[in-house]
Short mmCIF file of C-alpha atoms in Angstrom, two decimals:
data_model
loop_
_atom_site.label_atom_id
_atom_site.label_comp_id
_atom_site.label_asym_id
_atom_site.label_seq_id
_atom_site.Cartn_x
_atom_site.Cartn_y
_atom_site.Cartn_z
CA MET M 1 97.41 72.29 83.07
CA ALA M 2 100.06 74.73 84.32
CA TRP M 3 100.62 74.48 88.05
CA ASP M 4 104.21 74.78 89.18
CA PHE M 5 106.53 77.00 91.17
CA GLU M 6 109.37 77.44 88.70
CA THR M 7 110.57 80.67 87.13
CA GLU M 8 111.44 80.65 83.45
CA PRO M 9 115.24 80.55 83.01
CA ASP M 10 115.58 83.89 81.17
CA PHE M 11 113.68 85.77 83.86
CA GLN M 12 115.47 83.90 86.65
CA ALA M 13 118.74 85.17 85.17
CA LYS M 14 117.42 88.72 85.51
CA LEU M 15 116.42 88.06 89.14
CA ASP M 16 119.89 86.67 89.85
CA TRP M 17 121.45 89.82 88.39
CA MET M 18 119.13 91.94 90.54
CA GLU M 19 120.12 90.08 93.72
CA SER M 20 123.80 90.81 93.18
CA PHE M 21 123.30 94.35 91.91
CA VAL M 22 121.07 95.40 94.82
CA ALA M 23 123.30 93.82 97.46
CA GLU M 24 126.58 95.13 96.08
CA LYS M 25 125.72 98.55 94.65
CA VAL M 26 122.27 99.74 95.76
CA GLU M 27 121.99 98.78 99.42
CA PRO M 28 125.12 100.76 100.45
CA LEU M 29 123.46 104.01 99.31
CA GLY M 30 121.12 103.80 102.30
CA TYR M 31 123.99 104.47 104.71
CA LEU M 32 125.31 107.71 103.16
CA GLY M 33 122.88 110.17 104.73
CA ILE M 34 121.15 111.19 101.50
CA HIS M 35 117.46 110.80 100.68
CA PRO M 36 116.39 108.74 97.66
CA TYR M 37 113.67 111.26 96.74
CA ASP M 38 115.85 114.39 96.91
CA VAL M 39 116.16 114.66 93.13
CA LYS M 40 117.61 118.18 93.35
CA ASN M 41 120.66 116.97 95.32
CA PRO M 42 123.71 116.80 93.00
CA ARG M 43 125.48 114.18 95.12
CA ARG M 44 122.43 111.97 95.14
CA ASN M 45 122.10 112.25 91.37
CA ALA M 46 125.79 111.56 90.78
CA LEU M 47 125.41 108.28 92.68
CA VAL M 48 121.94 107.21 91.55
CA ARG M 49 121.86 108.11 87.84
CA PRO M 50 124.58 105.64 86.77
CA LEU M 51 122.83 102.83 88.65
CA GLN M 52 119.53 103.71 87.02
CA GLN M 53 121.27 103.48 83.65
CA GLU M 54 122.54 100.01 84.50
CA VAL M 55 118.97 98.97 85.25
CA ARG M 56 117.82 100.42 81.93
CA ASP M 57 120.58 98.55 80.13
CA GLN M 58 119.24 95.33 81.65
CA GLY M 59 115.71 96.13 80.46
CA LEU M 60 114.43 96.30 84.04
CA TRP M 61 113.48 99.98 84.33
CA ALA M 62 109.88 100.75 85.43
CA CYS M 63 108.71 97.26 84.52
CA HIS M 64 105.20 97.96 85.83
CA LEU M 65 104.66 100.32 82.88
CA GLY M 66 103.83 99.32 79.35
CA PRO M 67 106.32 99.68 76.48
CA GLU M 68 104.63 102.90 75.36
CA LEU M 69 105.79 104.47 78.64
CA GLY M 70 109.26 102.93 78.65
CA GLY M 71 108.60 99.80 80.71
CA GLN M 72 108.21 96.09 80.06
CA GLY M 73 104.55 95.75 80.96
CA TYR M 74 105.25 92.84 83.30
CA GLY M 75 102.38 91.13 85.06
CA GLN M 76 102.01 91.00 88.81
CA VAL M 77 103.82 87.67 89.28
CA LYS M 78 107.01 88.92 87.64
CA LEU M 79 106.72 92.26 89.41
CA GLY M 80 106.20 90.42 92.69
CA LEU M 81 109.39 88.41 92.30
CA MET M 82 111.27 91.60 91.46
CA ASN M 83 109.81 93.44 94.44
CA GLU M 84 110.96 90.72 96.81
CA ILE M 85 114.51 91.79 95.91
CA ILE M 86 113.76 95.51 95.70
CA GLY M 87 112.18 95.53 99.17
CA GLY M 88 115.50 94.82 100.83
CA ALA M 89 117.18 98.18 100.06
CA THR M 90 116.01 101.75 100.68
CA PHE M 91 117.20 103.08 97.32
CA ALA M 92 116.16 100.09 95.20
CA PRO M 93 112.69 101.35 94.22
CA ILE M 94 114.20 104.63 92.97
CA VAL M 95 117.01 102.85 91.14
CA PHE M 96 114.52 100.54 89.39
CA GLY M 97 111.99 103.30 88.64
CA CYS M 98 109.18 101.78 90.70
CA GLN M 99 109.00 104.01 93.77
CA ALA M 100 105.76 104.86 95.53
CA PRO M 101 103.81 107.07 95.31
CA ASP M 102 105.19 108.02 91.89
CA THR M 103 104.23 104.68 90.31
CA GLY M 104 100.54 105.05 91.11
CA ASN M 105 100.51 108.75 90.27
CA ALA M 106 102.13 108.06 86.91
CA GLU M 107 99.47 105.46 86.10
CA ILE M 108 96.70 107.96 86.89
CA ILE M 109 98.18 110.71 84.72
CA ALA M 110 98.94 108.27 81.91
CA HIS M 111 95.30 107.22 81.90
CA TYR M 112 93.51 110.50 82.64
CA GLY M 113 95.94 113.34 81.97
CA THR M 114 95.88 115.72 79.00
CA PRO M 115 98.74 115.68 76.49
CA GLU M 116 100.09 118.86 78.08
CA GLN M 117 100.01 117.32 81.57
CA LYS M 118 101.74 114.18 80.34
CA GLU M 119 104.51 116.30 78.89
CA ARG M 120 104.81 118.56 81.95
CA TYR M 121 104.42 115.96 84.70
CA LEU M 122 104.44 112.39 83.42
CA ARG M 123 107.58 112.38 81.27
CA PRO M 124 109.90 113.86 83.94
CA LEU M 125 108.22 111.71 86.61
CA LEU M 126 108.93 108.53 84.64
CA ASP M 127 112.54 109.65 84.15
CA ASN M 128 112.86 110.39 87.91
CA GLU M 129 113.73 114.00 87.17
CA ILE M 130 110.95 114.97 89.56
CA VAL M 131 108.93 113.22 92.28
CA SER M 132 105.31 113.57 93.36
CA ALA M 133 102.99 113.17 96.34
CA PHE M 134 99.55 111.60 96.81
CA SER M 135 97.62 113.99 99.03
CA MET M 136 94.69 111.98 100.32
CA THR M 137 94.66 111.37 104.09
CA GLU M 138 93.22 114.12 106.31
CA PRO M 139 93.97 115.07 109.93
CA GLN M 140 90.41 114.59 111.15
CA GLY M 141 89.31 111.78 108.83
CA GLY M 142 92.31 109.49 108.48
CA SER M 143 92.33 107.49 105.27
CA ASP M 144 88.55 107.03 104.99
CA PRO M 145 87.60 109.12 101.94
CA THR M 146 83.96 109.23 102.98
CA ASN M 147 85.00 111.40 105.96
CA PHE M 148 87.04 113.93 103.96
CA VAL M 149 86.20 117.63 104.23
CA THR M 150 88.77 119.20 101.87
CA ARG M 151 86.62 120.92 99.22
CA ALA M 152 87.11 121.77 95.56
CA GLU M 153 84.63 124.19 94.01
CA ILE M 154 84.22 125.58 90.51
CA ASP M 155 85.51 129.15 90.28
CA GLY M 156 85.15 130.34 86.69
CA ASN M 157 87.36 128.14 84.54
CA HIS M 158 89.31 126.96 87.58
CA TRP M 159 88.83 124.74 90.61
CA LYS M 160 89.41 126.32 94.02
CA ILE M 161 90.68 123.95 96.72
CA ASN M 162 90.52 124.49 100.48
CA GLY M 163 91.42 122.08 103.24
CA GLU M 164 94.22 120.17 104.95
CA LYS M 165 95.93 116.89 104.17
CA TRP M 166 98.06 114.74 106.45
CA PHE M 167 100.97 112.37 105.73
CA SER M 168 101.30 113.38 102.07
CA THR M 169 104.44 111.30 101.57
CA ASN M 170 107.36 113.19 99.98
CA GLY M 171 105.43 116.45 99.78
CA LYS M 172 108.64 118.28 100.68
CA TRP M 173 110.36 116.91 97.56
CA ALA M 174 107.37 116.91 95.20
CA ASP M 175 106.93 119.06 92.11
CA PHE M 176 103.21 118.29 92.14
CA LEU M 177 100.60 116.60 94.31
CA ILE M 178 97.55 114.58 93.35
CA VAL M 179 94.81 115.77 95.67
CA MET M 180 91.50 114.13 96.56
CA ALA M 181 88.82 116.67 97.41
CA VAL M 182 85.05 116.74 97.86
CA THR M 183 83.30 118.22 94.83
CA ASP M 184 79.78 116.83 95.30
CA PRO M 185 78.94 116.70 99.02
CA ASP M 186 75.34 115.58 98.41
CA ALA M 187 76.21 112.67 96.12
CA PRO M 188 76.43 109.05 97.35
CA ARG M 189 79.34 108.69 99.75
CA HIS M 190 81.78 107.11 97.31
CA GLU M 191 80.93 109.55 94.52
CA ARG M 192 81.55 112.79 96.38
CA MET M 193 85.26 113.17 95.64
CA SER M 194 87.34 114.10 92.65
CA MET M 195 91.06 114.02 91.93
CA PHE M 196 93.25 116.94 90.86
CA ILE M 197 96.81 117.70 89.82
CA VAL M 198 98.09 120.53 92.00
CA PRO M 199 101.52 122.05 91.29
CA ARG M 200 103.58 122.26 94.47
CA ASP M 201 104.38 125.93 93.78
CA ALA M 202 100.74 126.95 93.23
CA PRO M 203 99.78 129.95 95.43
CA GLY M 204 98.07 128.76 98.61
CA VAL M 205 99.87 125.40 98.90
CA GLU M 206 101.58 125.43 102.29
CA ILE M 207 103.53 122.67 103.96
CA VAL M 208 102.70 123.22 107.62
CA ARG M 209 105.40 120.78 108.69
CA ASN M 210 107.13 117.59 107.65
CA VAL M 211 106.55 114.70 110.02
CA GLY M 212 108.90 111.77 110.44
CA VAL M 213 108.00 108.20 111.28
CA TYR M 214 109.49 107.49 114.71
CA GLY M 215 113.24 107.02 114.52
CA GLN M 216 113.71 109.03 111.34
CA GLN M 217 116.11 111.95 111.49
CA ASP M 218 114.41 113.92 108.73
CA GLY M 219 110.67 113.62 108.18
CA SER M 220 109.12 113.60 104.72
CA GLU M 221 105.46 112.93 105.59
CA SER M 222 103.99 116.33 104.83
CA TYR M 223 101.14 118.08 106.62
CA VAL M 224 99.77 120.25 103.79
CA ARG M 225 97.30 123.15 103.93
CA TYR M 226 95.46 124.29 100.80
CA THR M 227 94.07 127.82 101.01
CA ASP M 228 92.12 129.06 97.97
CA VAL M 229 94.41 127.06 95.69
CA ARG M 230 93.30 127.57 92.10
CA VAL M 231 94.04 125.01 89.39
CA PRO M 232 92.75 125.01 85.79
CA ALA M 233 89.59 123.06 85.11
CA ASP M 234 91.50 120.50 83.05
CA HIS M 235 93.55 119.54 86.12
CA LEU M 236 90.61 117.37 87.14
CA LEU M 237 91.71 113.74 86.65
CA GLY M 238 89.05 111.41 85.37
CA THR M 239 85.40 112.30 85.72
CA ARG M 240 83.92 114.35 88.50
CA GLY M 241 83.15 112.14 91.50
CA SER M 242 85.37 109.24 90.39
CA ALA M 243 88.29 109.72 92.81
CA PHE M 244 87.39 106.78 95.04
CA ALA M 245 87.21 104.32 92.13
CA ILE M 246 90.47 105.64 90.67
CA SER M 247 92.25 105.38 94.01
CA GLN M 248 91.18 101.78 94.54
CA THR M 249 92.54 100.74 91.15
CA ARG M 250 95.74 102.66 91.92
CA LEU M 251 96.16 100.93 95.27
CA GLY M 252 95.41 97.34 94.18
CA GLY M 253 98.71 96.57 92.48
CA GLY M 254 100.60 98.65 95.02
CA ARG M 255 99.42 96.40 97.83
CA VAL M 256 100.86 93.37 96.08
CA HIS M 257 104.15 95.22 95.60
CA HIS M 258 104.25 96.26 99.28
CA ALA M 259 103.54 92.67 100.30
CA MET M 260 106.40 91.24 98.23
CA ARG M 261 108.76 93.95 99.46
CA THR M 262 107.75 92.90 102.96
CA VAL M 263 108.67 89.32 102.00
CA GLY M 264 112.10 90.60 100.98
CA ASN M 265 112.60 92.41 104.28
CA CYS M 266 111.43 89.40 106.29
CA ARG M 267 113.77 87.13 104.34
CA LYS M 268 116.68 89.33 105.42
CA LEU M 269 115.51 89.26 109.03
CA LEU M 270 115.28 85.46 108.96
CA ASP M 271 118.78 85.28 107.51
CA LYS M 272 120.15 87.41 110.34
CA MET M 273 118.32 85.29 112.91
CA GLY M 274 120.03 82.20 111.56
CA ARG M 275 123.46 83.81 111.55
CA ARG M 276 123.06 85.04 115.12
CA ALA M 277 121.71 81.73 116.37
CA VAL M 278 124.69 79.70 115.19
CA SER M 279 127.29 82.32 116.13
CA ARG M 280 126.25 83.51 119.60
CA THR M 281 127.69 81.24 122.28
CA THR M 282 126.20 80.61 125.70
CA ARG M 283 127.36 78.68 128.75
CA THR M 284 126.27 75.39 127.22
CA GLY M 285 126.59 75.92 123.47
CA THR M 286 125.07 78.29 120.90
CA LEU M 287 121.64 79.90 120.74
CA ALA M 288 120.79 77.49 117.93
CA ASP M 289 121.00 74.60 120.43
CA TYR M 290 117.98 75.85 122.39
CA GLN M 291 114.53 74.67 121.38
CA ALA M 292 112.97 78.08 122.09
CA VAL M 293 115.27 79.64 119.49
CA GLN M 294 114.62 76.77 117.09
CA PHE M 295 110.88 77.36 117.50
CA ASP M 296 111.29 81.07 116.72
CA ILE M 297 113.23 80.30 113.56
CA ALA M 298 110.79 77.58 112.51
CA ASP M 299 107.76 79.80 113.11
CA SER M 300 109.37 82.61 111.13
CA TYR M 301 110.19 80.35 108.19
CA ILE M 302 106.69 78.85 108.16
CA GLU M 303 104.94 82.23 108.35
CA LEU M 304 107.15 83.71 105.65
CA GLU M 305 106.66 80.85 103.19
CA GLN M 306 102.92 80.80 103.73
CA PHE M 307 102.70 84.54 103.21
CA LYS M 308 104.91 84.57 100.12
CA LEU M 309 102.86 81.84 98.44
CA PHE M 310 99.61 83.65 99.29
CA VAL M 311 100.93 86.89 97.78
CA LEU M 312 102.17 85.20 94.60
CA LYS M 313 98.88 83.34 94.24
CA THR M 314 97.08 86.69 94.49
CA ALA M 315 99.42 88.16 91.89
CA TRP M 316 98.72 85.18 89.62
CA MET M 317 94.98 85.76 89.99
CA ILE M 318 95.37 89.41 89.01
CA ASP M 319 97.34 88.39 85.92
CA LYS M 320 94.74 85.75 85.06
CA HIS M 321 91.63 87.92 85.44
CA ASN M 322 93.16 91.31 84.59
CA ASP M 323 90.61 92.81 86.97
CA TYR M 324 91.51 93.95 90.48
CA ARG M 325 87.87 93.86 91.53
CA ARG M 326 87.67 90.10 90.99
CA VAL M 327 90.64 89.63 93.31
CA ARG M 328 89.54 92.18 95.89
CA LYS M 329 89.17 89.66 98.72
CA ASP M 330 92.66 88.23 98.32
CA ILE M 331 94.28 91.65 97.90
CA ALA M 332 92.64 92.75 101.14
CA ALA M 333 93.71 89.50 102.82
CA ILE M 334 97.42 89.86 102.03
CA LYS M 335 97.27 93.51 103.09
CA ALA M 336 95.76 92.47 106.43
CA LEU M 337 98.25 89.65 106.94
CA MET M 338 101.33 91.63 105.93
CA PRO M 339 101.90 93.67 109.15
CA LYS M 340 101.41 90.62 111.36
CA VAL M 341 103.98 88.49 109.54
CA TYR M 342 106.42 91.40 109.42
CA ALA M 343 106.00 92.24 113.11
CA ASP M 344 106.22 88.60 114.23
CA ILE M 345 109.50 88.02 112.43
CA ALA M 346 110.98 91.40 113.39
CA LYS M 347 110.21 90.80 117.08
CA ARG M 348 111.82 87.38 117.03
CA CYS M 349 114.88 88.76 115.29
CA ILE M 350 115.18 91.51 117.91
CA HIS M 351 114.81 89.03 120.74
CA ILE M 352 117.45 86.61 119.41
CA HIS M 353 119.91 89.53 119.16
CA GLY M 354 119.23 90.58 122.76
CA SER M 355 120.32 94.07 123.82
CA LEU M 356 122.08 94.56 120.50
CA GLY M 357 118.76 93.91 118.76
CA VAL M 358 117.01 96.86 120.43
CA SER M 359 119.97 99.19 119.96
CA ASN M 360 120.42 101.85 117.31
CA GLU M 361 123.32 99.82 115.94
CA MET M 362 120.90 97.34 114.39
CA PRO M 363 118.01 98.05 111.99
CA PHE M 364 115.54 95.65 113.57
CA VAL M 365 113.41 98.12 115.55
CA GLY M 366 112.98 100.00 112.28
CA GLY M 367 111.52 96.79 110.86
CA LEU M 368 109.08 96.57 113.74
CA ILE M 369 107.93 100.16 113.15
CA ALA M 370 107.73 99.48 109.41
CA ALA M 371 105.40 96.58 110.19
CA MET M 372 103.16 98.96 112.14
CA VAL M 373 103.24 101.39 109.23
CA MET M 374 102.11 98.58 106.93
CA GLY M 375 99.13 98.10 109.23
CA ILE M 376 98.09 101.73 108.64
CA ALA M 377 99.25 102.73 105.16
CA ASP M 378 96.75 102.21 102.32
CA GLY M 379 94.01 101.67 104.90
CA PRO M 380 94.16 100.10 108.38
CA THR M 381 94.20 96.35 108.88
CA GLU M 382 90.69 96.37 110.34
CA VAL M 383 89.23 97.78 107.13
CA HIS M 384 90.88 95.09 105.05
CA LYS M 385 89.72 92.33 107.39
CA ALA M 386 86.17 93.64 107.10
CA THR M 387 86.53 93.60 103.32
CA VAL M 388 87.71 89.99 103.38
CA ALA M 389 84.73 88.93 105.52
CA LYS M 390 82.18 90.85 103.44
CA GLN M 391 83.53 89.46 100.18
CA HIS M 392 83.60 85.94 101.59
CA LEU M 393 80.04 86.18 102.94
CA LYS M 394 78.63 87.18 99.56
CA ALA M 395 78.53 83.50 98.64
CA TYR M 396 76.17 82.87 101.58
CA ARG M 397 73.73 85.74 101.17
CA ASP M 398 70.88 83.42 100.04
CA VAL M 399 71.45 80.75 102.69
CA LYS M 400 68.50 80.34 105.08
CA ASP M 401 69.41 77.42 107.30
CA PRO M 402 66.92 76.15 109.89
CA VAL M 403 67.84 75.94 113.56
CA PHE M 404 69.14 72.40 112.96
CA PRO M 405 70.94 72.72 109.60
CA ASP M 406 71.51 69.88 107.15
CA TYR M 407 75.13 69.63 108.27
CA SER M 408 74.18 68.61 111.82
CA LEU M 409 75.39 65.11 112.65
CA LEU M 410 71.88 63.75 113.08
CA ASN M 411 70.77 65.02 109.67
CA ARG M 412 73.98 63.81 108.00
CA LYS M 413 73.49 60.34 109.48
CA ALA M 414 69.88 60.19 108.34
CA LEU M 415 70.93 61.14 104.79
CA ALA M 416 73.67 58.52 104.84
CA MET M 417 71.18 55.86 105.89
CA GLU M 418 68.94 56.82 102.96
CA LEU M 419 71.84 56.54 100.54
CA TYR M 420 73.24 53.30 101.97
CA PRO M 421 70.52 51.26 103.70
CA ASP M 422 71.70 48.61 106.16
CA PRO M 423 70.98 45.20 104.57
CA VAL M 424 71.22 43.42 107.91
CA GLY M 425 68.64 45.74 109.32
CA GLU M 426 66.37 45.17 106.30
CA ILE M 427 66.57 41.38 106.75
CA ALA M 428 65.79 41.68 110.46
CA ASP M 429 62.83 43.95 109.69
CA ALA M 430 61.54 41.47 107.09
CA ALA M 431 61.85 38.52 109.53
CA GLU M 432 59.90 40.40 112.15
CA ALA M 433 57.19 41.13 109.60
CA VAL M 434 56.86 37.39 108.65
CA ALA M 435 56.77 36.34 112.29
#
């Protein structure tokens, strides 16, 4: 029986190296006014490339990929522990070769792409020479693929794509986009869409504008219009109508990674709460002397530890079963819980810091907005809660309890009396019968 919470010493040594490396060399990059995805920026590359080489030298580059693609093929538990550290710095995913959406896009091309596409797109993507975008969400339909209207139709030996996509992250930097479009409008709802590689410079691809999440100076969430965009027939990824299934597999591991990166961010917030509480003096002592502040810190610690253990247990289940579908309920559960834990801790951290906490001299409001983003990205919280409930209720689909079910107290007592008759009562009954 293996049931413990220890990390093997060799891997713990790698995590310890990551902690120091990220804090000392990677985190400062986020304050220099350059974007981690701007791979054409010489200054960015001069700073990032040497750090990426250090990660490669440690054998920690793109660890989500198998050895055939230059990674370590780590399971979700190891990746989760790494992502807890990576989540605390803006540039860390790029430096470690595990940045979204490139990770998921690389997995799709590795599995479904042609040899030519792997050479043209996958190799430079894995080396971070280029970046990509996942063009899925639509202005009128949100992230629900069954409401998409962007169409792809056969046109000779090409596909012709028309429609609009919203919040295609990093579209402004991307060399290519992976686009979900309706190819079979009369098929069952989850079999209507297909997935395509679309070069960013293909005629008809237009970035209408780049939108920023509130507080960002320079937006990189692209609003993209596709007008008669033609791509070769072999740019279809997977089989026709399989986009929904492919996207769910793509998103499963990503949700665990996002959750552990959230753990890393929350850990930093909790650390800053503690530092502020013991340092900020009041008329009668420090903030740490007040029970209300103690409660906030206690609640934050409890929520964070519960969440972290839930995420790692989910990662362990994925490693055990090697099947995201078997862990669907728990993946949805951590995705639903993630924005709440993040928002709760961010709000408490802001409050303990007072006016400084809400100012633009602290990053805490950004954490609060990031928590709200986590409640929307990869599907809204409500969808994931519904998934949890539906998956949980599957075990009860054949239950047909009467109005007074067997777990009512009267029925439980009657059953107990059958199992353990009262000997005193039996003797009394027998005496009455003799009399």
